[in-house]
Amino acid sequence: MQENRTVDLPLSGLFANLRQEATLLVKREIELARVEAGQKVGQITRGGVALVVGGAVLFVGILFLMLAATYGLEKVVVPWMAALIVGGAVLLVGVIMLLKGVSNMRNLNLKPERTMETLKGDAGLVRSRAS
């Protein structure tokens, strides 16, 4: 319906409409980008908090397990050897867990996909209206 109304407008009116529509389009794209960025930040924050809390609890639990394992191994080998065995095993588990956490963080998609798609579509729309 708006197409019929713009046909009767002079060239200056068409440019004014184009300016208004482009301004509105830019405002909406900025709002979409802001919302998408907020969602991505929320995902990163939740993941980071879970990593920190889980790491702290895991650390305390591992300390007690290491102590118990060291005391248990002292019955079989000398105390320094028991501590070395337990420490090496815990170190290996820790390295594996850190590598898993890094891998999970790399797999996050932080690109604003919807904003990129709508910007491409908007650019095509502006080109078609300008020609």
Coordinates of N, CA, C and O in Angstrom, one line a residue, residues 40-130:
K40 N 25.1 -13.5 24.1 CA 26.4 -14.1 24.1 C 27.2 -13.9 25.4 O 27.8 -14.8 25.9
V41 N 27.1 -12.7 25.9 CA 27.8 -12.4 27.2 C 27.2 -13.2 28.3 O 27.9 -13.7 29.1
G42 N 25.9 -13.4 28.3 CA 25.2 -14.2 29.3 C 25.7 -15.7 29.2 O 26.0 -16.3 30.2
Q43 N 25.9 -16.2 28.0 CA 26.4 -17.6 27.8 C 27.8 -17.7 28.4 O 28.1 -18.7 29.1
I44 N 28.6 -16.7 28.1 CA 30.0 -16.8 28.5 C 30.1 -16.7 30.1 O 30.8 -17.4 30.7
T45 N 29.2 -15.8 30.6 CA 29.2 -15.6 32.1 C 28.8 -16.9 32.8 O 29.4 -17.3 33.8
R46 N 27.7 -17.5 32.3 CA 27.2 -18.7 32.9 C 28.3 -19.8 32.8 O 28.5 -20.5 33.8
G47 N 28.9 -19.9 31.7 CA 30.0 -20.9 31.6 C 31.1 -20.7 32.5 O 31.7 -21.6 33.1
G48 N 31.5 -19.4 32.6 CA 32.7 -19.1 33.4 C 32.4 -19.3 34.9 O 33.3 -19.8 35.6
V49 N 31.2 -18.9 35.3 CA 30.8 -19.1 36.7 C 30.8 -20.6 37.1 O 31.3 -21.1 38.1
A50 N 30.2 -21.4 36.2 CA 30.2 -22.9 36.4 C 31.6 -23.4 36.5 O 31.9 -24.3 37.3
L51 N 32.5 -22.9 35.6 CA 33.9 -23.4 35.6 C 34.6 -23.1 37.0 O 35.3 -23.9 37.6
V52 N 34.4 -21.9 37.4 CA 35.0 -21.4 38.7 C 34.5 -22.2 39.9 O 35.3 -22.7 40.7
V53 N 33.2 -22.3 40.0 CA 32.6 -23.0 41.2 C 33.0 -24.4 41.1 O 33.4 -25.0 42.1
G54 N 32.8 -25.1 40.0 CA 33.2 -26.5 39.8 C 34.6 -26.7 40.2 O 35.0 -27.7 40.8
G55 N 35.5 -25.8 39.7 CA 36.9 -26.0 40.0 C 37.2 -25.9 41.5 O 38.1 -26.6 42.0
A56 N 36.6 -25.0 42.1 CA 36.9 -24.8 43.6 C 36.4 -26.0 44.4 O 37.1 -26.5 45.2
V57 N 35.2 -26.5 44.1 CA 34.7 -27.7 44.8 C 35.6 -28.9 44.5 O 35.9 -29.7 45.3
L58 N 35.9 -29.0 43.2 CA 36.8 -30.1 42.8 C 38.1 -30.1 43.5 O 38.6 -31.1 43.9
F59 N 38.7 -28.9 43.7 CA 40.0 -28.8 44.3 C 39.9 -29.3 45.7 O 40.8 -30.0 46.2
V60 N 38.9 -28.9 46.5 CA 38.8 -29.3 47.9 C 38.6 -30.8 47.9 O 39.3 -31.5 48.8
G61 N 37.8 -31.4 47.1 CA 37.6 -32.8 47.1 C 38.8 -33.6 46.7 O 39.1 -34.6 47.3
I62 N 39.6 -33.1 45.8 CA 40.8 -33.7 45.4 C 41.8 -33.7 46.5 O 42.6 -34.7 46.7
L63 N 41.9 -32.6 47.2 CA 42.8 -32.5 48.3 C 42.6 -33.7 49.3 O 43.5 -34.3 49.8
F64 N 41.3 -33.9 49.7 CA 41.0 -34.9 50.6 C 41.2 -36.3 50.0 O 41.7 -37.2 50.7
L65 N 40.9 -36.5 48.8 CA 41.2 -37.8 48.2 C 42.7 -38.1 48.1 O 43.1 -39.2 48.3
M66 N 43.4 -37.0 47.8 CA 44.9 -37.2 47.7 C 45.5 -37.6 49.1 O 46.3 -38.5 49.2
L67 N 45.0 -36.9 50.1 CA 45.4 -37.3 51.4 C 45.1 -38.7 51.8 O 46.0 -39.4 52.3
A68 N 43.9 -39.1 51.5 CA 43.5 -40.5 51.8 C 44.3 -41.5 51.0 O 44.7 -42.5 51.5
A69 N 44.5 -41.2 49.7 CA 45.3 -42.1 48.9 C 46.7 -42.2 49.3 O 47.3 -43.3 49.3
T70 N 47.3 -41.1 49.7 CA 48.7 -41.1 50.2 C 48.8 -41.9 51.5 O 49.7 -42.7 51.6
Y71 N 47.8 -41.7 52.4 CA 47.9 -42.5 53.7 C 47.7 -44.0 53.3 O 48.4 -44.9 54.0
G72 N 46.9 -44.3 52.4 CA 46.7 -45.7 52.0 C 47.9 -46.3 51.4 O 48.3 -47.5 51.7
L73 N 48.6 -45.6 50.5 CA 49.7 -46.1 49.8 C 50.9 -46.2 50.8 O 51.9 -47.0 50.5
E74 N 50.9 -45.4 51.8 CA 52.0 -45.5 52.8 C 52.1 -46.9 53.4 O 53.2 -47.3 53.9
K75 N 51.0 -47.7 53.4 CA 51.0 -49.0 53.9 C 51.8 -50.0 53.0 O 52.2 -51.0 53.4
V76 N 51.9 -49.6 51.7 CA 52.6 -50.4 50.7 C 54.0 -50.0 50.3 O 54.9 -50.8 50.2
V77 N 54.2 -48.6 50.2 CA 55.5 -48.1 49.8 C 55.9 -47.0 50.8 O 55.1 -46.7 51.7
V78 N 57.1 -46.5 50.6 CA 57.6 -45.5 51.5 C 56.7 -44.2 51.3 O 56.2 -44.0 50.3
P79 N 56.6 -43.4 52.4 CA 55.7 -42.2 52.3 C 56.0 -41.2 51.1 O 55.1 -40.8 50.4
W80 N 57.3 -41.0 50.8 CA 57.6 -40.0 49.7 C 57.1 -40.6 48.4 O 56.7 -39.9 47.5
M81 N 57.2 -41.9 48.2 CA 56.8 -42.6 47.0 C 55.3 -42.5 46.9 O 54.7 -42.3 45.8
A82 N 54.6 -42.7 48.0 CA 53.1 -42.7 48.0 C 52.7 -41.3 47.6 O 51.7 -41.1 46.7
A83 N 53.3 -40.2 48.1 CA 52.9 -38.9 47.7 C 53.2 -38.6 46.3 O 52.5 -37.9 45.6
L84 N 54.3 -39.1 45.7 CA 54.7 -38.9 44.3 C 53.7 -39.6 43.4 O 53.3 -39.0 42.4
I85 N 53.3 -40.8 43.7 CA 52.3 -41.5 42.9 C 51.0 -40.7 42.9 O 50.4 -40.5 41.8
V86 N 50.5 -40.4 44.0 CA 49.2 -39.7 44.1 C 49.3 -38.3 43.4 O 48.4 -37.9 42.6
G87 N 50.3 -37.6 43.6 CA 50.5 -36.3 43.0 C 50.5 -36.4 41.4 O 49.9 -35.6 40.7
G88 N 51.2 -37.4 40.9 CA 51.3 -37.6 39.5 C 49.9 -37.9 38.9 O 49.6 -37.4 37.8
A89 N 49.2 -38.8 39.6 CA 47.8 -39.2 39.1 C 46.9 -37.9 39.1 O 46.2 -37.7 38.1
V90 N 47.0 -37.1 40.1 CA 46.1 -35.9 40.2 C 46.5 -34.9 39.1 O 45.7 -34.3 38.5
L91 N 47.8 -34.8 38.9 CA 48.3 -33.9 37.9 C 47.8 -34.3 36.5 O 47.3 -33.4 35.7
L92 N 47.8 -35.5 36.2 CA 47.3 -36.0 34.9 C 45.8 -35.7 34.7 O 45.3 -35.2 33.7
V93 N 45.0 -36.0 35.8 CA 43.6 -35.7 35.7 C 43.3 -34.2 35.5 O 42.5 -33.8 34.8
G94 N 44.1 -33.4 36.2 CA 44.0 -31.9 36.1 C 44.2 -31.4 34.7 O 43.5 -30.5 34.2
V95 N 45.3 -31.9 34.1 CA 45.6 -31.5 32.7 C 44.5 -31.9 31.8 O 44.1 -31.1 30.9
I96 N 44.0 -33.1 31.9 CA 42.8 -33.5 31.1 C 41.6 -32.6 31.2 O 41.0 -32.2 30.2
M97 N 41.3 -32.2 32.5 CA 40.2 -31.4 32.7 C 40.4 -30.0 32.2 O 39.5 -29.4 31.6
L98 N 41.6 -29.4 32.3 CA 41.9 -28.1 31.7 C 41.7 -28.1 30.2 O 41.2 -27.2 29.6
L99 N 42.3 -29.1 29.6 CA 42.2 -29.2 28.1 C 40.7 -29.3 27.7 O 40.3 -28.7 26.7
K100 N 39.9 -30.0 28.4 CA 38.5 -30.1 28.1 C 37.8 -28.7 28.2 O 37.0 -28.4 27.4
G101 N 38.1 -28.0 29.3 CA 37.5 -26.7 29.5 C 37.9 -25.7 28.4 O 37.1 -24.9 27.9
V102 N 39.2 -25.7 28.0 CA 39.6 -24.9 26.8 C 38.9 -25.3 25.6 O 38.5 -24.4 24.8
S103 N 38.7 -26.6 25.3 CA 38.0 -27.0 24.1 C 36.6 -26.5 24.1 O 36.1 -26.1 23.1
N104 N 35.9 -26.6 25.3 CA 34.5 -26.1 25.4 C 34.4 -24.6 25.1 O 33.5 -24.2 24.5
M105 N 35.4 -23.8 25.6 CA 35.4 -22.4 25.3 C 35.6 -22.1 23.9 O 35.1 -21.1 23.3
R106 N 36.4 -22.8 23.2 CA 36.7 -22.6 21.8 C 35.5 -22.9 20.9 O 35.3 -22.3 19.9
N107 N 34.6 -23.8 21.4 CA 33.5 -24.2 20.6 C 32.3 -23.2 20.7 O 31.3 -23.3 20.0
L108 N 32.4 -22.1 21.5 CA 31.4 -21.1 21.6 C 31.3 -20.3 20.3 O 32.4 -19.9 19.8
N109 N 30.1 -20.1 19.8 CA 30.0 -19.3 18.6 C 29.6 -17.9 19.1 O 28.4 -17.7 19.5
L110 N 30.5 -17.0 19.0 CA 30.2 -15.6 19.5 C 29.8 -14.6 18.4 O 29.6 -13.5 18.6
K111 N 29.8 -15.1 17.1 CA 29.4 -14.2 16.0 C 27.9 -13.9 16.0 O 27.1 -14.8 16.2
P112 N 27.5 -12.7 15.9 CA 26.1 -12.3 15.9 C 25.5 -12.8 14.5 O 25.3 -12.0 13.6
E113 N 25.1 -14.0 14.4 CA 24.6 -14.6 13.2 C 23.4 -13.9 12.6 O 23.3 -13.5 11.4
R114 N 22.3 -13.7 13.4 CA 21.1 -13.0 12.9 C 21.4 -11.6 12.5 O 20.8 -11.2 11.4
T115 N 22.2 -10.9 13.2 CA 22.5 -9.5 12.7 C 23.2 -9.5 11.4 O 22.9 -8.7 10.5
M116 N 24.1 -10.4 11.2 CA 24.9 -10.5 9.9 C 23.9 -10.8 8.8 O 24.0 -10.2 7.7
E117 N 23.0 -11.8 9.0 CA 22.0 -12.1 8.0 C 21.1 -11.0 7.6 O 20.8 -10.7 6.5
T118 N 20.6 -10.3 8.6 CA 19.7 -9.2 8.4 C 20.4 -8.0 7.7 O 19.8 -7.3 6.9
L119 N 21.6 -7.8 8.1 CA 22.4 -6.7 7.4 C 22.6 -7.0 6.0 O 22.5 -6.1 5.1
K120 N 22.9 -8.2 5.6 CA 23.0 -8.6 4.2 C 21.7 -8.4 3.4 O 21.7 -7.8 2.3
G121 N 20.6 -8.8 4.1 CA 19.3 -8.6 3.4 C 18.9 -7.1 3.3 O 18.4 -6.7 2.3
D122 N 19.3 -6.3 4.3 CA 19.0 -4.9 4.3 C 19.8 -4.2 3.2 O 19.3 -3.3 2.6
A123 N 21.1 -4.6 3.1 CA 21.9 -4.0 2.0 C 21.3 -4.3 0.7 O 21.2 -3.4 -0.2
G124 N 20.8 -5.5 0.4 CA 20.1 -5.8 -0.8 C 18.9 -5.0 -1.0 O 18.6 -4.5 -2.1
L125 N 18.1 -4.8 0.0 CA 16.9 -4.0 -0.1 C 17.2 -2.5 -0.4 O 16.5 -1.9 -1.3
V126 N 18.2 -2.0 0.2 CA 18.6 -0.6 0.0 C 19.0 -0.5 -1.5 O 18.7 0.5 -2.2
R127 N 19.8 -1.4 -1.9 CA 20.3 -1.4 -3.3 C 19.2 -1.4 -4.3 O 19.2 -0.7 -5.3
S128 N 18.2 -2.3 -4.0 CA 17.1 -2.4 -5.0 C 16.2 -1.2 -5.0 O 15.7 -0.8 -6.0
R129 N 16.1 -0.5 -3.9 CA 15.2 0.7 -3.8 C 16.0 1.9 -4.4 O 15.3 2.8 -4.9
A130 N 17.3 1.9 -4.3 CA 18.1 3.0 -4.8 C 18.2 3.0 -6.3 O 18.4 4.0 -7.0

